[in-house]
Amino acid sequence: MILTCPKCFSADDVRPPRRLPDQVLHHRCTNEKHGDHEWFTTAGPAAPPPAHHLVTDDLLEPLKKCVRDGEPFVEFGIVEHRLRGMFPDLFAAHVAAQGHSMFGSRPYTASSVRFGVALGRLEQAGELVSEYGPATGAWHYNGQVTYWAKTAAPGRRSWAEYCAENGRSPEWTDQDRLGLAHP
């Protein structure tokens, strides 16, 4: 099984796992773009191989539709906002299962893992391209995030710019949380 980093969606810089007590595996990615990133999984039959693919299969086509032909790289928040608007039931189901940062700090949310893994899979399939850029608005706590495009094009459109153009707050609002459950 090839393990990919949930931050950069690559297996290139993932180091062999370290086994901890209780069948927990400690993983580390040393990708220079994001610096060291660590996460934990369980070993053995409780962690079926590539579960992250099965969980994200239903996101592939919808997310592909959230990145538009001919536009510059768009910040991850724009892609996620479009996903919620175009596929509200799908978005809500993933947030209910995995949580979301709009409900408070928590590792491995739908945004940080499921949506990101699906976008990474689309990139690996040649459907999308990404680059790192500054995180804005509600995403600023990340420092940097991925920006997505169908093909490499000049320029970027940030979440904060998108919000200003659409008359909404770039921070999480009660309206954003409305109708969503979280574990």
C-alpha positions as a printed Julia matrix, in Angstrom:
183×3 Matrix{Float64}:
   0.0    0.0     0.0
   1.31   3.45   -0.91
   0.59   6.03    1.76
   0.16   9.65    0.7
   0.56  12.69    2.9
  -2.8   14.31    3.74
  -1.2   17.76    3.44
   0.59  17.57    0.07
  -1.18  14.46   -1.33
   2.14  12.95   -2.39
   3.94   9.78   -1.32
   7.37  11.01   -2.38
   8.51  12.37    0.99
   6.57  10.08    3.35
   8.97   8.29    5.68
   8.42   4.71    6.85
   5.94   4.67    9.76
   6.98   4.22   13.39
   4.9    1.71   15.36
   3.59   3.08   18.66
   1.65   1.22   21.38
  -1.91   0.01   20.71
  -1.34  -0.61   16.97
  -0.91   3.11   16.22
   1.41   4.1    13.38
   3.19   7.47   13.41
   3.72   8.88    9.89
   5.85  11.82    8.79
   6.18  13.66    5.49
   9.21  15.9     4.94
   8.04  17.73    1.81
   9.94  21.03    1.49
   6.82  22.91    0.34
   5.02  22.47    3.66
   7.75  21.36    6.06
   7.39  18.35    8.32
   3.83  17.08    8.67
   2.9   14.24   11.05
  -0.22  12.1    11.39
  -1.34   8.83   12.95
  -3.21   5.76   11.72
  -4.05   2.39   13.17
  -2.38  -0.79   11.95
  -4.04  -4.07   11.13
  -7.46  -5.01    9.81
  -9.18  -1.94   11.32
  -7.52   0.22    8.64
  -8.46  -1.19    5.22
  -6.13  -0.27    2.38
  -6.76   2.7     0.55
  -9.81   3.67    2.58
  -9.22   7.34    1.75
  -9.91   6.51   -1.9
 -13.21   4.78   -1.13
 -14.34   7.64    1.09
 -13.48  10.25   -1.54
 -14.75   8.5    -4.69
 -18.06  10.39   -4.58
 -16.21  13.72   -4.47
 -14.17  13.35   -7.66
 -16.67  14.44  -10.32
 -18.29  17.15   -8.19
 -14.93  18.7    -7.27
 -13.82  18.62  -10.89
 -16.87  20.77  -11.68
 -15.89  23.26   -8.97
 -12.7   24.24  -10.82
 -13.64  26.08  -13.99
 -12.03  26.07  -17.41
 -10.05  29.18  -18.27
  -9.82  30.69  -14.8
  -6.56  31.28  -12.93
  -5.56  29.23   -9.91
  -8.29  29.6    -7.26
  -7.72  29.23   -3.53
  -9.0   26.02   -1.92
 -11.77  27.94   -0.1
 -13.35  28.91   -3.42
 -13.4   25.3    -4.57
 -14.94  24.19   -1.28
 -17.52  27.01   -1.37
 -18.55  25.97   -4.87
 -18.8   22.33   -3.75
 -21.18  23.34   -0.98
 -23.28  25.48   -3.32
 -23.47  22.99   -6.19
 -23.65  19.76   -4.15
 -25.08  20.73   -0.73
 -26.13  17.22    0.34
 -22.75  15.72   -0.52
 -20.92  18.53    1.28
 -23.16  18.21    4.36
 -22.69  14.42    4.5
 -18.89  14.71    4.53
 -18.94  17.47    7.15
 -21.34  15.41    9.32
 -18.99  12.42    9.1
 -15.66  14.21    9.52
 -16.29  17.69   10.91
 -15.09  21.05    9.62
 -12.79  23.8    10.87
 -15.69  26.26   10.86
 -16.84  24.51   14.06
 -13.47  24.99   15.75
  -9.97  23.67   15.49
  -9.85  19.93   14.91
  -7.43  17.71   13.0
  -8.49  15.7     9.97
 -11.7   17.46    9.0
 -13.62  16.99    5.76
 -11.75  20.02    4.38
  -8.28  19.04    5.46
  -8.52  15.41    4.49
 -11.46  14.31    2.36
 -11.79  17.28    0.02
  -8.02  17.69   -0.16
  -7.4   14.0    -0.88
 -10.01  14.03   -3.64
  -8.44  17.12   -5.23
  -5.03  15.45   -4.98
  -6.41  12.38   -6.72
  -7.73  14.59   -9.53
  -4.28  16.14   -9.84
  -2.62  12.72   -9.97
  -5.07  11.75  -12.75
  -4.09  14.85  -14.75
  -7.52  16.5   -14.35
  -6.32  19.44  -12.21
  -3.11  21.23  -11.31
  -2.22  22.93   -8.04
   0.28  25.29   -6.51
   0.8   26.61   -3.01
  -0.08  30.18   -2.14
  -1.07  32.35    0.81
  -4.1   31.32    2.84
  -6.65  34.11    3.25
  -9.79  34.81    5.27
 -11.12  31.85    7.23
  -8.2   29.76    5.97
  -5.43  32.16    7.13
  -4.53  29.93   10.11
  -2.92  27.53    7.6
  -0.35  30.08    6.43
  -0.46  28.59    2.96
  -2.97  26.47    1.07
  -3.37  24.94   -2.35
  -4.72  26.88   -5.29
  -6.37  24.85   -8.07
  -6.85  25.18  -11.84
  -7.76  22.99  -14.81
  -4.52  24.0   -16.5
  -1.62  26.11  -15.32
  -2.6   29.71  -15.99
  -1.12  32.98  -14.85
  -2.55  34.66  -11.79
  -4.41  33.64   -8.67
  -7.77  34.4    -7.14
  -7.83  34.28   -3.35
 -10.71  33.37   -1.06
 -10.67  36.94    0.35
 -10.94  38.42   -3.16
 -13.75  36.02   -4.06
 -15.64  36.99   -0.89
 -15.22  40.72   -1.55
 -16.52  40.26   -5.11
 -19.54  38.32   -3.82
 -20.38  40.51   -0.84
 -19.71  37.97    1.87
 -17.4   37.8     4.85
 -14.12  35.96    4.27
 -14.44  34.57    7.83
 -16.82  31.81    8.94
 -20.3   33.07    9.7
 -23.38  31.61   11.39
 -24.86  31.35    7.87
 -21.95  29.09    6.87
 -22.69  26.78    9.8
 -26.45  26.75    9.19
 -27.83  23.34    8.32
 -24.56  21.48    8.92
 -24.04  18.85   11.59
 -20.65  17.96   12.95
 -19.45  14.92   14.88
